[in-house]
JSON list of C-alpha atoms in Angstrom, two decimals:
[
{"chain": "A", "resi": 409, "resn": "MET", "atom": "CA", "xyz": [-63.61, -29.53, 19.63]},
{"chain": "A", "resi": 410, "resn": "ASN", "atom": "CA", "xyz": [-63.99, -27.75, 16.29]},
{"chain": "A", "resi": 411, "resn": "GLY", "atom": "CA", "xyz": [-60.40, -26.60, 15.86]},
{"chain": "A", "resi": 412, "resn": "GLU", "atom": "CA", "xyz": [-61.18, -23.05, 16.96]},
{"chain": "A", "resi": 413, "resn": "ILE", "atom": "CA", "xyz": [-58.82, -21.52, 19.53]},
{"chain": "A", "resi": 414, "resn": "VAL", "atom": "CA", "xyz": [-60.79, -20.16, 22.48]},
{"chain": "A", "resi": 415, "resn": "GLY", "atom": "CA", "xyz": [-59.55, -16.88, 23.95]},
{"chain": "A", "resi": 416, "resn": "GLY", "atom": "CA", "xyz": [-56.11, -15.68, 23.01]},
{"chain": "A", "resi": 417, "resn": "TRP", "atom": "CA", "xyz": [-56.76, -11.97, 23.41]},
{"chain": "A", "resi": 418, "resn": "GLU", "atom": "CA", "xyz": [-53.68, -11.67, 25.62]},
{"chain": "A", "resi": 419, "resn": "TYR", "atom": "CA", "xyz": [-51.53, -12.72, 22.65]},
{"chain": "A", "resi": 420, "resn": "VAL", "atom": "CA", "xyz": [-53.27, -10.24, 20.34]},
{"chain": "A", "resi": 421, "resn": "ILE", "atom": "CA", "xyz": [-52.80, -7.39, 22.82]},
{"chain": "A", "resi": 422, "resn": "ALA", "atom": "CA", "xyz": [-49.15, -8.33, 23.41]},
{"chain": "A", "resi": 423, "resn": "VAL", "atom": "CA", "xyz": [-48.38, -8.32, 19.67]},
{"chain": "A", "resi": 424, "resn": "TYR", "atom": "CA", "xyz": [-50.02, -4.92, 19.08]},
{"chain": "A", "resi": 425, "resn": "ILE", "atom": "CA", "xyz": [-48.32, -3.32, 22.11]},
{"chain": "A", "resi": 426, "resn": "ILE", "atom": "CA", "xyz": [-44.88, -4.68, 21.15]},
{"chain": "A", "resi": 427, "resn": "SER", "atom": "CA", "xyz": [-45.39, -3.57, 17.54]},
{"chain": "A", "resi": 428, "resn": "ALA", "atom": "CA", "xyz": [-46.39, -0.05, 18.62]},
{"chain": "A", "resi": 429, "resn": "ILE", "atom": "CA", "xyz": [-43.33, 0.17, 20.89]},
{"chain": "A", "resi": 430, "resn": "VAL", "atom": "CA", "xyz": [-40.98, -1.02, 18.13]},
{"chain": "A", "resi": 431, "resn": "TYR", "atom": "CA", "xyz": [-42.40, 1.34, 15.47]},
{"chain": "A", "resi": 432, "resn": "ALA", "atom": "CA", "xyz": [-42.43, 4.34, 17.82]},
{"chain": "A", "resi": 433, "resn": "GLY", "atom": "CA", "xyz": [-39.02, 3.46, 19.26]},
{"chain": "A", "resi": 434, "resn": "TYR", "atom": "CA", "xyz": [-37.42, 3.18, 15.83]},
{"chain": "A", "resi": 435, "resn": "ALA", "atom": "CA", "xyz": [-38.99, 6.48, 14.70]},
{"chain": "A", "resi": 436, "resn": "TYR", "atom": "CA", "xyz": [-37.67, 8.17, 17.85]},
{"chain": "A", "resi": 437, "resn": "SER", "atom": "CA", "xyz": [-34.22, 6.65, 17.30]},
{"chain": "A", "resi": 438, "resn": "VAL", "atom": "CA", "xyz": [-34.03, 7.94, 13.70]},
{"chain": "A", "resi": 439, "resn": "LEU", "atom": "CA", "xyz": [-35.20, 11.43, 14.70]},
{"chain": "A", "resi": 440, "resn": "ARG", "atom": "CA", "xyz": [-32.77, 11.60, 17.62]},
{"chain": "A", "resi": 441, "resn": "ARG", "atom": "CA", "xyz": [-29.77, 10.47, 15.59]},
{"chain": "A", "resi": 442, "resn": "ASP", "atom": "CA", "xyz": [-30.67, 13.01, 12.89]},
{"chain": "A", "resi": 443, "resn": "ASN", "atom": "CA", "xyz": [-30.87, 15.80, 15.47]},
{"chain": "A", "resi": 444, "resn": "ALA", "atom": "CA", "xyz": [-27.60, 14.69, 17.06]},
{"chain": "A", "resi": 445, "resn": "SER", "atom": "CA", "xyz": [-25.78, 14.68, 13.70]},
{"chain": "A", "resi": 446, "resn": "ARG", "atom": "CA", "xyz": [-27.02, 18.20, 12.89]},
{"chain": "A", "resi": 447, "resn": "SER", "atom": "CA", "xyz": [-25.86, 19.47, 16.28]},
{"chain": "A", "resi": 448, "resn": "ALA", "atom": "CA", "xyz": [-22.47, 17.76, 16.01]},
{"chain": "A", "resi": 449, "resn": "ILE", "atom": "CA", "xyz": [-21.76, 19.23, 12.58]},
{"chain": "A", "resi": 450, "resn": "LYS", "atom": "CA", "xyz": [-22.95, 22.68, 13.68]},
{"chain": "A", "resi": 451, "resn": "GLU", "atom": "CA", "xyz": [-20.56, 22.48, 16.68]},
{"chain": "A", "resi": 452, "resn": "THR", "atom": "CA", "xyz": [-17.67, 21.45, 14.44]},
{"chain": "A", "resi": 453, "resn": "LYS", "atom": "CA", "xyz": [-18.24, 24.39, 12.08]},
{"chain": "A", "resi": 454, "resn": "SER", "atom": "CA", "xyz": [-18.55, 27.02, 14.84]},
{"chain": "B", "resi": 1119, "resn": "MET", "atom": "CA", "xyz": [-58.72, -19.82, 14.51]},
{"chain": "B", "resi": 1120, "resn": "GLY", "atom": "CA", "xyz": [-60.66, -17.66, 16.96]},
{"chain": "B", "resi": 1121, "resn": "ASP", "atom": "CA", "xyz": [-59.64, -14.20, 18.17]},
{"chain": "B", "resi": 1122, "resn": "VAL", "atom": "CA", "xyz": [-55.90, -14.72, 17.69]},
{"chain": "B", "resi": 1123, "resn": "TYR", "atom": "CA", "xyz": [-56.38, -14.33, 13.92]},
{"chain": "B", "resi": 1124, "resn": "ARG", "atom": "CA", "xyz": [-56.34, -10.55, 14.55]},
{"chain": "B", "resi": 1125, "resn": "ILE", "atom": "CA", "xyz": [-52.54, -10.74, 14.80]},
{"chain": "B", "resi": 1126, "resn": "PHE", "atom": "CA", "xyz": [-52.72, -11.28, 11.03]},
{"chain": "B", "resi": 1127, "resn": "TYR", "atom": "CA", "xyz": [-53.51, -7.57, 10.42]},
{"chain": "B", "resi": 1128, "resn": "ILE", "atom": "CA", "xyz": [-50.15, -6.43, 11.82]},
{"chain": "B", "resi": 1129, "resn": "HIS", "atom": "CA", "xyz": [-48.02, -9.53, 11.14]},
{"chain": "B", "resi": 1130, "resn": "VAL", "atom": "CA", "xyz": [-48.58, -9.68, 7.39]},
{"chain": "B", "resi": 1131, "resn": "PRO", "atom": "CA", "xyz": [-47.99, -5.93, 6.66]},
{"chain": "B", "resi": 1132, "resn": "THR", "atom": "CA", "xyz": [-44.80, -6.15, 8.74]},
{"chain": "B", "resi": 1133, "resn": "ALA", "atom": "CA", "xyz": [-43.68, -9.16, 6.67]},
{"chain": "B", "resi": 1134, "resn": "TRP", "atom": "CA", "xyz": [-44.49, -7.52, 3.32]},
{"chain": "B", "resi": 1135, "resn": "ASN", "atom": "CA", "xyz": [-42.66, -4.31, 4.21]},
{"chain": "B", "resi": 1136, "resn": "GLY", "atom": "CA", "xyz": [-39.70, -6.07, 5.85]},
{"chain": "B", "resi": 1137, "resn": "LEU", "atom": "CA", "xyz": [-39.03, -8.11, 2.72]},
{"chain": "B", "resi": 1138, "resn": "LEU", "atom": "CA", "xyz": [-39.67, -5.07, 0.51]},
{"chain": "B", "resi": 1139, "resn": "LEU", "atom": "CA", "xyz": [-37.12, -2.93, 2.39]},
{"chain": "B", "resi": 1140, "resn": "LEU", "atom": "CA", "xyz": [-34.46, -5.63, 2.26]},
{"chain": "B", "resi": 1141, "resn": "THR", "atom": "CA", "xyz": [-35.15, -5.97, -1.47]},
{"chain": "B", "resi": 1142, "resn": "ALA", "atom": "CA", "xyz": [-34.70, -2.19, -1.72]},
{"chain": "B", "resi": 1143, "resn": "ALA", "atom": "CA", "xyz": [-31.33, -2.61, 0.04]},
{"chain": "B", "resi": 1144, "resn": "PHE", "atom": "CA", "xyz": [-30.39, -5.20, -2.57]},
{"chain": "B", "resi": 1145, "resn": "VAL", "atom": "CA", "xyz": [-31.33, -2.78, -5.37]},
{"chain": "B", "resi": 1146, "resn": "CYS", "atom": "CA", "xyz": [-29.24, -0.04, -3.71]},
{"chain": "B", "resi": 1147, "resn": "ALA", "atom": "CA", "xyz": [-26.28, -2.45, -3.53]},
{"chain": "B", "resi": 1148, "resn": "ILE", "atom": "CA", "xyz": [-26.56, -3.17, -7.25]},
{"chain": "B", "resi": 1149, "resn": "MET", "atom": "CA", "xyz": [-26.90, 0.55, -8.01]},
{"chain": "B", "resi": 1150, "resn": "TYR", "atom": "CA", "xyz": [-23.79, 1.34, -5.97]},
{"chain": "B", "resi": 1151, "resn": "LEU", "atom": "CA", "xyz": [-21.75, -1.29, -7.82]},
{"chain": "B", "resi": 1152, "resn": "VAL", "atom": "CA", "xyz": [-23.00, 0.03, -11.18]},
{"chain": "B", "resi": 1153, "resn": "LYS", "atom": "CA", "xyz": [-22.86, 3.80, -10.53]},
{"chain": "B", "resi": 1154, "resn": "GLY", "atom": "CA", "xyz": [-20.23, 4.05, -7.78]},
{"chain": "B", "resi": 1155, "resn": "ASP", "atom": "CA", "xyz": [-22.17, 6.91, -6.16]},
{"chain": "B", "resi": 1156, "resn": "LEU", "atom": "CA", "xyz": [-22.03, 6.86, -2.35]},
{"chain": "B", "resi": 1157, "resn": "MET", "atom": "CA", "xyz": [-25.59, 8.21, -2.28]},
{"chain": "B", "resi": 1158, "resn": "TRP", "atom": "CA", "xyz": [-26.67, 4.62, -3.00]},
{"chain": "B", "resi": 1159, "resn": "ASP", "atom": "CA", "xyz": [-24.67, 3.39, 0.00]},
{"chain": "B", "resi": 1160, "resn": "ASP", "atom": "CA", "xyz": [-26.49, 5.92, 2.21]},
{"chain": "B", "resi": 1161, "resn": "ARG", "atom": "CA", "xyz": [-29.82, 4.61, 0.95]},
{"chain": "B", "resi": 1162, "resn": "LEU", "atom": "CA", "xyz": [-28.64, 1.02, 1.33]},
{"chain": "B", "resi": 1163, "resn": "GLU", "atom": "CA", "xyz": [-27.81, 1.53, 5.01]},
{"chain": "B", "resi": 1164, "resn": "ALA", "atom": "CA", "xyz": [-31.12, 3.28, 5.69]},
{"chain": "B", "resi": 1165, "resn": "SER", "atom": "CA", "xyz": [-33.20, 0.61, 3.91]},
{"chain": "B", "resi": 1166, "resn": "MET", "atom": "CA", "xyz": [-31.30, -2.25, 5.51]},
{"chain": "B", "resi": 1167, "resn": "GLU", "atom": "CA", "xyz": [-31.59, -0.85, 9.02]},
{"chain": "B", "resi": 1168, "resn": "ALA", "atom": "CA", "xyz": [-35.37, -0.40, 8.64]},
{"chain": "B", "resi": 1169, "resn": "GLY", "atom": "CA", "xyz": [-35.65, -3.85, 7.05]},
{"chain": "B", "resi": 1170, "resn": "VAL", "atom": "CA", "xyz": [-33.81, -5.48, 9.95]},
{"chain": "B", "resi": 1171, "resn": "VAL", "atom": "CA", "xyz": [-36.07, -3.74, 12.47]},
{"chain": "B", "resi": 1172, "resn": "LEU", "atom": "CA", "xyz": [-39.19, -4.97, 10.66]},
{"chain": "B", "resi": 1173, "resn": "SER", "atom": "CA", "xyz": [-37.83, -8.50, 10.18]},
{"chain": "B", "resi": 1174, "resn": "ALA", "atom": "CA", "xyz": [-36.90, -8.78, 13.85]},
{"chain": "B", "resi": 1175, "resn": "LEU", "atom": "CA", "xyz": [-40.34, -7.49, 14.81]},
{"chain": "B", "resi": 1176, "resn": "LEU", "atom": "CA", "xyz": [-41.87, -9.99, 12.38]},
{"chain": "B", "resi": 1177, "resn": "THR", "atom": "CA", "xyz": [-40.06, -12.83, 14.16]},
{"chain": "B", "resi": 1178, "resn": "ILE", "atom": "CA", "xyz": [-41.31, -11.67, 17.57]},
{"chain": "B", "resi": 1179, "resn": "GLN", "atom": "CA", "xyz": [-44.90, -11.30, 16.30]},
{"chain": "B", "resi": 1180, "resn": "GLY", "atom": "CA", "xyz": [-44.75, -14.75, 14.71]},
{"chain": "B", "resi": 1181, "resn": "SER", "atom": "CA", "xyz": [-43.37, -16.31, 17.86]},
{"chain": "B", "resi": 1182, "resn": "ILE", "atom": "CA", "xyz": [-46.20, -14.89, 19.96]},
{"chain": "B", "resi": 1183, "resn": "TRP", "atom": "CA", "xyz": [-48.78, -16.05, 17.38]},
{"chain": "B", "resi": 1184, "resn": "ALA", "atom": "CA", "xyz": [-47.18, -19.52, 17.28]},
{"chain": "B", "resi": 1185, "resn": "ARG", "atom": "CA", "xyz": [-47.74, -20.10, 21.00]},
{"chain": "B", "resi": 1186, "resn": "PRO", "atom": "CA", "xyz": [-51.57, -20.36, 20.94]},
{"chain": "B", "resi": 1187, "resn": "THR", "atom": "CA", "xyz": [-51.78, -21.89, 17.44]},
{"chain": "B", "resi": 1188, "resn": "TRP", "atom": "CA", "xyz": [-48.87, -24.37, 17.37]},
{"chain": "B", "resi": 1189, "resn": "GLY", "atom": "CA", "xyz": [-48.36, -24.77, 21.11]},
{"chain": "B", "resi": 1190, "resn": "VAL", "atom": "CA", "xyz": [-44.73, -23.61, 21.00]},
{"chain": "B", "resi": 1191, "resn": "TRP", "atom": "CA", "xyz": [-42.95, -20.24, 20.91]},
{"chain": "B", "resi": 1192, "resn": "TRP", "atom": "CA", "xyz": [-40.48, -21.41, 18.26]},
{"chain": "B", "resi": 1193, "resn": "ASN", "atom": "CA", "xyz": [-40.15, -24.22, 15.76]},
{"chain": "B", "resi": 1194, "resn": "TRP", "atom": "CA", "xyz": [-37.31, -24.87, 13.29]},
{"chain": "B", "resi": 1195, "resn": "ASP", "atom": "CA", "xyz": [-39.81, -24.71, 10.48]},
{"chain": "B", "resi": 1196, "resn": "PRO", "atom": "CA", "xyz": [-38.41, -23.60, 7.07]},
{"chain": "B", "resi": 1197, "resn": "ARG", "atom": "CA", "xyz": [-40.24, -20.23, 7.14]},
{"chain": "B", "resi": 1198, "resn": "LEU", "atom": "CA", "xyz": [-39.10, -19.42, 10.67]},
{"chain": "B", "resi": 1199, "resn": "THR", "atom": "CA", "xyz": [-35.56, -20.65, 10.11]},
{"chain": "B", "resi": 1200, "resn": "THR", "atom": "CA", "xyz": [-35.03, -18.71, 6.87]},
{"chain": "B", "resi": 1201, "resn": "THR", "atom": "CA", "xyz": [-36.46, -15.59, 8.53]},
{"chain": "B", "resi": 1202, "resn": "ALA", "atom": "CA", "xyz": [-34.10, -15.94, 11.49]},
{"chain": "B", "resi": 1203, "resn": "ILE", "atom": "CA", "xyz": [-31.17, -16.33, 9.07]},
{"chain": "B", "resi": 1204, "resn": "LEU", "atom": "CA", "xyz": [-32.38, -13.17, 7.27]},
{"chain": "B", "resi": 1205, "resn": "VAL", "atom": "CA", "xyz": [-32.40, -11.12, 10.48]},
{"chain": "B", "resi": 1206, "resn": "PHE", "atom": "CA", "xyz": [-28.96, -12.29, 11.62]},
{"chain": "B", "resi": 1207, "resn": "ALA", "atom": "CA", "xyz": [-27.38, -11.93, 8.16]},
{"chain": "B", "resi": 1208, "resn": "PHE", "atom": "CA", "xyz": [-28.49, -8.33, 7.64]},
{"chain": "B", "resi": 1209, "resn": "ALA", "atom": "CA", "xyz": [-27.88, -7.34, 11.28]},
{"chain": "B", "resi": 1210, "resn": "GLY", "atom": "CA", "xyz": [-24.38, -8.77, 10.85]},
{"chain": "B", "resi": 1211, "resn": "ILE", "atom": "CA", "xyz": [-23.79, -6.60, 7.79]},
{"chain": "B", "resi": 1212, "resn": "LEU", "atom": "CA", "xyz": [-24.88, -3.51, 9.74]},
{"chain": "B", "resi": 1213, "resn": "ALA", "atom": "CA", "xyz": [-22.45, -4.50, 12.50]},
{"chain": "B", "resi": 1214, "resn": "LEU", "atom": "CA", "xyz": [-19.70, -5.07, 9.93]},
{"chain": "B", "resi": 1215, "resn": "ARG", "atom": "CA", "xyz": [-20.22, -1.53, 8.57]},
{"chain": "B", "resi": 1216, "resn": "THR", "atom": "CA", "xyz": [-19.34, 0.00, 11.91]},
{"chain": "B", "resi": 1217, "resn": "SER", "atom": "CA", "xyz": [-15.86, -1.57, 11.77]},
{"chain": "B", "resi": 1218, "resn": "LEU", "atom": "CA", "xyz": [-15.05, -0.12, 8.33]},
{"chain": "B", "resi": 1219, "resn": "LYS", "atom": "CA", "xyz": [-14.09, 3.56, 8.44]},
{"chain": "B", "resi": 1220, "resn": "GLU", "atom": "CA", "xyz": [-13.13, 4.31, 4.85]},
{"chain": "B", "resi": 1221, "resn": "PRO", "atom": "CA", "xyz": [-16.41, 5.16, 3.00]},
{"chain": "B", "resi": 1222, "resn": "ARG", "atom": "CA", "xyz": [-15.55, 3.56, -0.36]},
{"chain": "B", "resi": 1223, "resn": "ARG", "atom": "CA", "xyz": [-14.31, 0.32, 1.19]},
{"chain": "B", "resi": 1224, "resn": "ARG", "atom": "CA", "xyz": [-17.30, 0.23, 3.53]},
{"chain": "B", "resi": 1225, "resn": "ALA", "atom": "CA", "xyz": [-19.71, 0.75, 0.64]},
{"chain": "B", "resi": 1226, "resn": "MET", "atom": "CA", "xyz": [-18.08, -1.95, -1.50]},
{"chain": "B", "resi": 1227, "resn": "VAL", "atom": "CA", "xyz": [-17.98, -4.57, 1.27]},
{"chain": "B", "resi": 1228, "resn": "THR", "atom": "CA", "xyz": [-21.57, -3.75, 2.26]},
{"chain": "B", "resi": 1229, "resn": "ALA", "atom": "CA", "xyz": [-22.84, -3.96, -1.32]},
{"chain": "B", "resi": 1230, "resn": "VAL", "atom": "CA", "xyz": [-21.26, -7.37, -1.94]},
{"chain": "B", "resi": 1231, "resn": "ALA", "atom": "CA", "xyz": [-22.41, -8.76, 1.44]},
{"chain": "B", "resi": 1232, "resn": "THR", "atom": "CA", "xyz": [-25.94, -7.41, 0.83]},
{"chain": "B", "resi": 1233, "resn": "ILE", "atom": "CA", "xyz": [-26.18, -9.14, -2.55]},
{"chain": "B", "resi": 1234, "resn": "VAL", "atom": "CA", "xyz": [-25.12, -12.45, -0.94]},
{"chain": "B", "resi": 1235, "resn": "ALA", "atom": "CA", "xyz": [-27.53, -12.07, 2.02]},
{"chain": "B", "resi": 1236, "resn": "ALA", "atom": "CA", "xyz": [-30.41, -11.02, -0.26]},
{"chain": "B", "resi": 1237, "resn": "ALA", "atom": "CA", "xyz": [-30.46, -14.56, -1.69]},
{"chain": "B", "resi": 1238, "resn": "ASP", "atom": "CA", "xyz": [-32.39, -15.43, 1.48]},
{"chain": "B", "resi": 1239, "resn": "VAL", "atom": "CA", "xyz": [-35.24, -12.99, 0.72]},
{"chain": "B", "resi": 1240, "resn": "PRO", "atom": "CA", "xyz": [-36.91, -15.17, -1.98]},
{"chain": "B", "resi": 1241, "resn": "LEU", "atom": "CA", "xyz": [-36.17, -18.24, 0.17]},
{"chain": "B", "resi": 1242, "resn": "VAL", "atom": "CA", "xyz": [-38.18, -16.70, 3.02]},
{"chain": "B", "resi": 1243, "resn": "TYR", "atom": "CA", "xyz": [-41.06, -15.87, 0.70]},
{"chain": "B", "resi": 1244, "resn": "PHE", "atom": "CA", "xyz": [-41.20, -19.20, -1.11]},
{"chain": "B", "resi": 1245, "resn": "SER", "atom": "CA", "xyz": [-40.15, -21.45, 1.80]},
{"chain": "B", "resi": 1246, "resn": "VAL", "atom": "CA", "xyz": [-43.77, -22.36, 2.51]},
{"chain": "B", "resi": 1247, "resn": "ARG", "atom": "CA", "xyz": [-44.10, -23.72, -1.04]},
{"chain": "B", "resi": 1248, "resn": "PHE", "atom": "CA", "xyz": [-40.63, -25.26, -1.41]},
{"chain": "B", "resi": 1249, "resn": "TRP", "atom": "CA", "xyz": [-40.80, -27.33, 1.80]},
{"chain": "B", "resi": 1250, "resn": "ASN", "atom": "CA", "xyz": [-43.40, -28.86, 4.11]},
{"chain": "B", "resi": 1251, "resn": "SER", "atom": "CA", "xyz": [-44.15, -26.12, 6.60]},
{"chain": "B", "resi": 1252, "resn": "LEU", "atom": "CA", "xyz": [-46.28, -25.51, 9.65]},
{"chain": "B", "resi": 1253, "resn": "HIS", "atom": "CA", "xyz": [-46.68, -21.97, 8.38]},
{"chain": "B", "resi": 1254, "resn": "GLN", "atom": "CA", "xyz": [-49.61, -21.22, 6.09]},
{"chain": "B", "resi": 1255, "resn": "ILE", "atom": "CA", "xyz": [-48.90, -20.24, 2.46]},
{"chain": "B", "resi": 1256, "resn": "GLN", "atom": "CA", "xyz": [-48.09, -16.63, 1.59]},
{"chain": "B", "resi": 1257, "resn": "SER", "atom": "CA", "xyz": [-50.87, -14.20, 2.41]},
{"chain": "B", "resi": 1258, "resn": "SER", "atom": "CA", "xyz": [-51.85, -12.08, -0.57]},
{"chain": "B", "resi": 1259, "resn": "PRO", "atom": "CA", "xyz": [-55.16, -10.65, -1.84]},
{"chain": "B", "resi": 1260, "resn": "SER", "atom": "CA", "xyz": [-55.63, -13.83, -3.87]},
{"chain": "B", "resi": 1261, "resn": "THR", "atom": "CA", "xyz": [-55.15, -16.20, -0.91]},
{"chain": "B", "resi": 1262, "resn": "VAL", "atom": "CA", "xyz": [-57.14, -14.48, 1.87]},
{"chain": "B", "resi": 1263, "resn": "SER", "atom": "CA", "xyz": [-60.84, -13.85, 2.39]},
{"chain": "B", "resi": 1264, "resn": "ALA", "atom": "CA", "xyz": [-62.17, -10.72, 0.63]},
{"chain": "B", "resi": 1265, "resn": "ALA", "atom": "CA", "xyz": [-63.03, -9.15, 3.99]},
{"chain": "B", "resi": 1266, "resn": "PHE", "atom": "CA", "xyz": [-59.33, -9.19, 4.95]},
{"chain": "B", "resi": 1267, "resn": "VAL", "atom": "CA", "xyz": [-58.00, -7.51, 1.82]},
{"chain": "B", "resi": 1268, "resn": "TRP", "atom": "CA", "xyz": [-58.68, -3.81, 2.50]},
{"chain": "B", "resi": 1269, "resn": "PRO", "atom": "CA", "xyz": [-57.61, -3.81, 6.18]},
{"chain": "B", "resi": 1270, "resn": "LEU", "atom": "CA", "xyz": [-54.41, -5.54, 5.10]},
{"chain": "B", "resi": 1271, "resn": "ARG", "atom": "CA", "xyz": [-53.80, -3.02, 2.31]},
{"chain": "B", "resi": 1272, "resn": "VAL", "atom": "CA", "xyz": [-54.47, -0.02, 4.56]},
{"chain": "B", "resi": 1273, "resn": "ASN", "atom": "CA", "xyz": [-52.10, -1.32, 7.25]},
{"chain": "B", "resi": 1274, "resn": "ALA", "atom": "CA", "xyz": [-49.42, -2.23, 4.71]},
{"chain": "B", "resi": 1275, "resn": "ILE", "atom": "CA", "xyz": [-49.58, 1.21, 3.05]},
{"chain": "B", "resi": 1276, "resn": "ALA", "atom": "CA", "xyz": [-49.49, 2.96, 6.46]},
{"chain": "B", "resi": 1277, "resn": "VAL", "atom": "CA", "xyz": [-46.36, 1.01, 7.47]},
{"chain": "B", "resi": 1278, "resn": "LEU", "atom": "CA", "xyz": [-44.80, 1.68, 4.05]},
{"chain": "B", "resi": 1279, "resn": "ILE", "atom": "CA", "xyz": [-45.41, 5.45, 4.29]},
{"chain": "B", "resi": 1280, "resn": "LEU", "atom": "CA", "xyz": [-43.97, 5.56, 7.84]},
{"chain": "B", "resi": 1281, "resn": "MET", "atom": "CA", "xyz": [-40.89, 3.55, 6.88]},
{"chain": "B", "resi": 1282, "resn": "ALA", "atom": "CA", "xyz": [-40.34, 5.51, 3.64]},
{"chain": "B", "resi": 1283, "resn": "GLY", "atom": "CA", "xyz": [-40.24, 8.74, 5.65]},
{"chain": "B", "resi": 1284, "resn": "LEU", "atom": "CA", "xyz": [-37.86, 7.27, 8.22]},
{"chain": "B", "resi": 1285, "resn": "ILE", "atom": "CA", "xyz": [-35.59, 5.81, 5.51]},
{"chain": "B", "resi": 1286, "resn": "GLN", "atom": "CA", "xyz": [-35.42, 9.19, 3.75]},
{"chain": "B", "resi": 1287, "resn": "LEU", "atom": "CA", "xyz": [-34.49, 10.91, 7.01]},
{"chain": "B", "resi": 1288, "resn": "ARG", "atom": "CA", "xyz": [-31.97, 8.21, 7.96]},
{"chain": "B", "resi": 1289, "resn": "ALA", "atom": "CA", "xyz": [-30.32, 8.34, 4.52]},
{"chain": "B", "resi": 1290, "resn": "GLU", "atom": "CA", "xyz": [-29.93, 12.12, 4.89]},
{"chain": "B", "resi": 1291, "resn": "THR", "atom": "CA", "xyz": [-28.34, 11.63, 8.32]},
{"chain": "B", "resi": 1292, "resn": "VAL", "atom": "CA", "xyz": [-25.90, 9.00, 7.00]},
{"chain": "B", "resi": 1293, "resn": "ALA", "atom": "CA", "xyz": [-24.96, 11.26, 4.06]},
{"chain": "B", "resi": 1294, "resn": "ARG", "atom": "CA", "xyz": [-24.46, 14.26, 6.35]},
{"chain": "B", "resi": 1295, "resn": "LEU", "atom": "CA", "xyz": [-22.13, 12.31, 8.64]},
{"chain": "B", "resi": 1296, "resn": "ARG", "atom": "CA", "xyz": [-20.22, 10.87, 5.72]},
{"chain": "B", "resi": 1297, "resn": "GLU", "atom": "CA", "xyz": [-19.74, 14.28, 4.08]},
{"chain": "B", "resi": 1298, "resn": "ALA", "atom": "CA", "xyz": [-18.60, 15.74, 7.41]},
{"chain": "B", "resi": 1299, "resn": "GLY", "atom": "CA", "xyz": [-16.19, 12.83, 7.76]},
{"chain": "B", "resi": 1300, "resn": "SER", "atom": "CA", "xyz": [-17.35, 12.25, 11.29]},
{"chain": "B", "resi": 1301, "resn": "GLU", "atom": "CA", "xyz": [-18.41, 9.27, 13.29]},
{"chain": "B", "resi": 1302, "resn": "PRO", "atom": "CA", "xyz": [-22.01, 9.04, 14.54]},
{"chain": "B", "resi": 1303, "resn": "PRO", "atom": "CA", "xyz": [-22.16, 11.09, 17.73]},
{"chain": "B", "resi": 1304, "resn": "PRO", "atom": "CA", "xyz": [-22.96, 9.27, 20.97]},
{"chain": "B", "resi": 1305, "resn": "LEU", "atom": "CA", "xyz": [-26.62, 9.65, 21.84]},
{"chain": "B", "resi": 1306, "resn": "ASP", "atom": "CA", "xyz": [-26.10, 9.87, 25.59]},
{"chain": "B", "resi": 1307, "resn": "GLU", "atom": "CA", "xyz": [-23.84, 12.93, 25.45]},
{"chain": "B", "resi": 1308, "resn": "PRO", "atom": "CA", "xyz": [-25.45, 15.79, 27.44]},
{"chain": "B", "resi": 1309, "resn": "GLY", "atom": "CA", "xyz": [-25.67, 19.38, 26.25]},
{"chain": "B", "resi": 1310, "resn": "ASN", "atom": "CA", "xyz": [-26.62, 19.46, 22.59]},
{"chain": "B", "resi": 1311, "resn": "GLY", "atom": "CA", "xyz": [-29.34, 16.92, 22.20]},
{"chain": "B", "resi": 1312, "resn": "GLY", "atom": "CA", "xyz": [-26.96, 14.01, 22.28]},
{"chain": "B", "resi": 1313, "resn": "ALA", "atom": "CA", "xyz": [-24.28, 15.27, 19.92]},
{"chain": "B", "resi": 1314, "resn": "ALA", "atom": "CA", "xyz": [-20.59, 14.86, 20.60]},
{"chain": "B", "resi": 1315, "resn": "GLN", "atom": "CA", "xyz": [-18.86, 18.02, 21.86]}
]
C-alpha cells in the first residue's frame, strides 16, 4: 500500500471517449443549426 | 495516483475553457448593458451555450475521475457543488431565453441573469481555497510538475481554438435568425437540411 491506484485505464478511456463524443457532437450541432438557418432564410426569401 | 492521472490532460483544459467562456458571456452581458447593441447578445448566447457544454462535460469527467480516486461518483464537496450550480444556472438562462420572443427584452433579461449567475464563476475557481475540499487546489503552471505544463497548454489552446471557431459560427447563426425575425428551424424537418419549410 503506497497510495498509488492500480489500474484505472477503463476510467481514462471512458473519459476520453465521452469527451470526444461531446466535442464532436457539439461541433456537429452548431454546423447543422447554421446550415438549417441559412436554408430557412433562403426559403423565406424565394 | 497511477494511470488515472491521465484524465488530468483533458479535465483541466475543459475546466479552464469552460470558466473562460462563461466569463466571456459575463463580459458580453456587461457590453450589452453599456452599448445596447444586440450583437453582444448574439455573442453572449454563443459563449454561454459553449460554456455550459464544457462545464457539463467537466462535471462528467470529474465524476468518472472521482470513482477510482475518492471511491464515489459524486460528493457534495464545495468544488463539485459550485460547479453543479454553475451548470444549472447557465443552462436555466439558456432555457429562459427560449421563452422570450422580443429580442430587446430577451437580451436585457439574459444580460441581468448572466451577471447574477457569473458570481458563481470565481466561487468555483476559489472554492478549493475558501473551504476544506476533497478536490486538489487549482491546477496551473505554477502548481503542477514541469512535465505536465506543455501538454496542458497544447490541449487548452486546441480546445480554445475549436470553441472560438464554434462560438463565432454560432453567434453568426443567432444574428441571422434574429435579423430574419424567425424562430430557430426544427432540425428534424426533412427536405432542406433540417430547415423549416
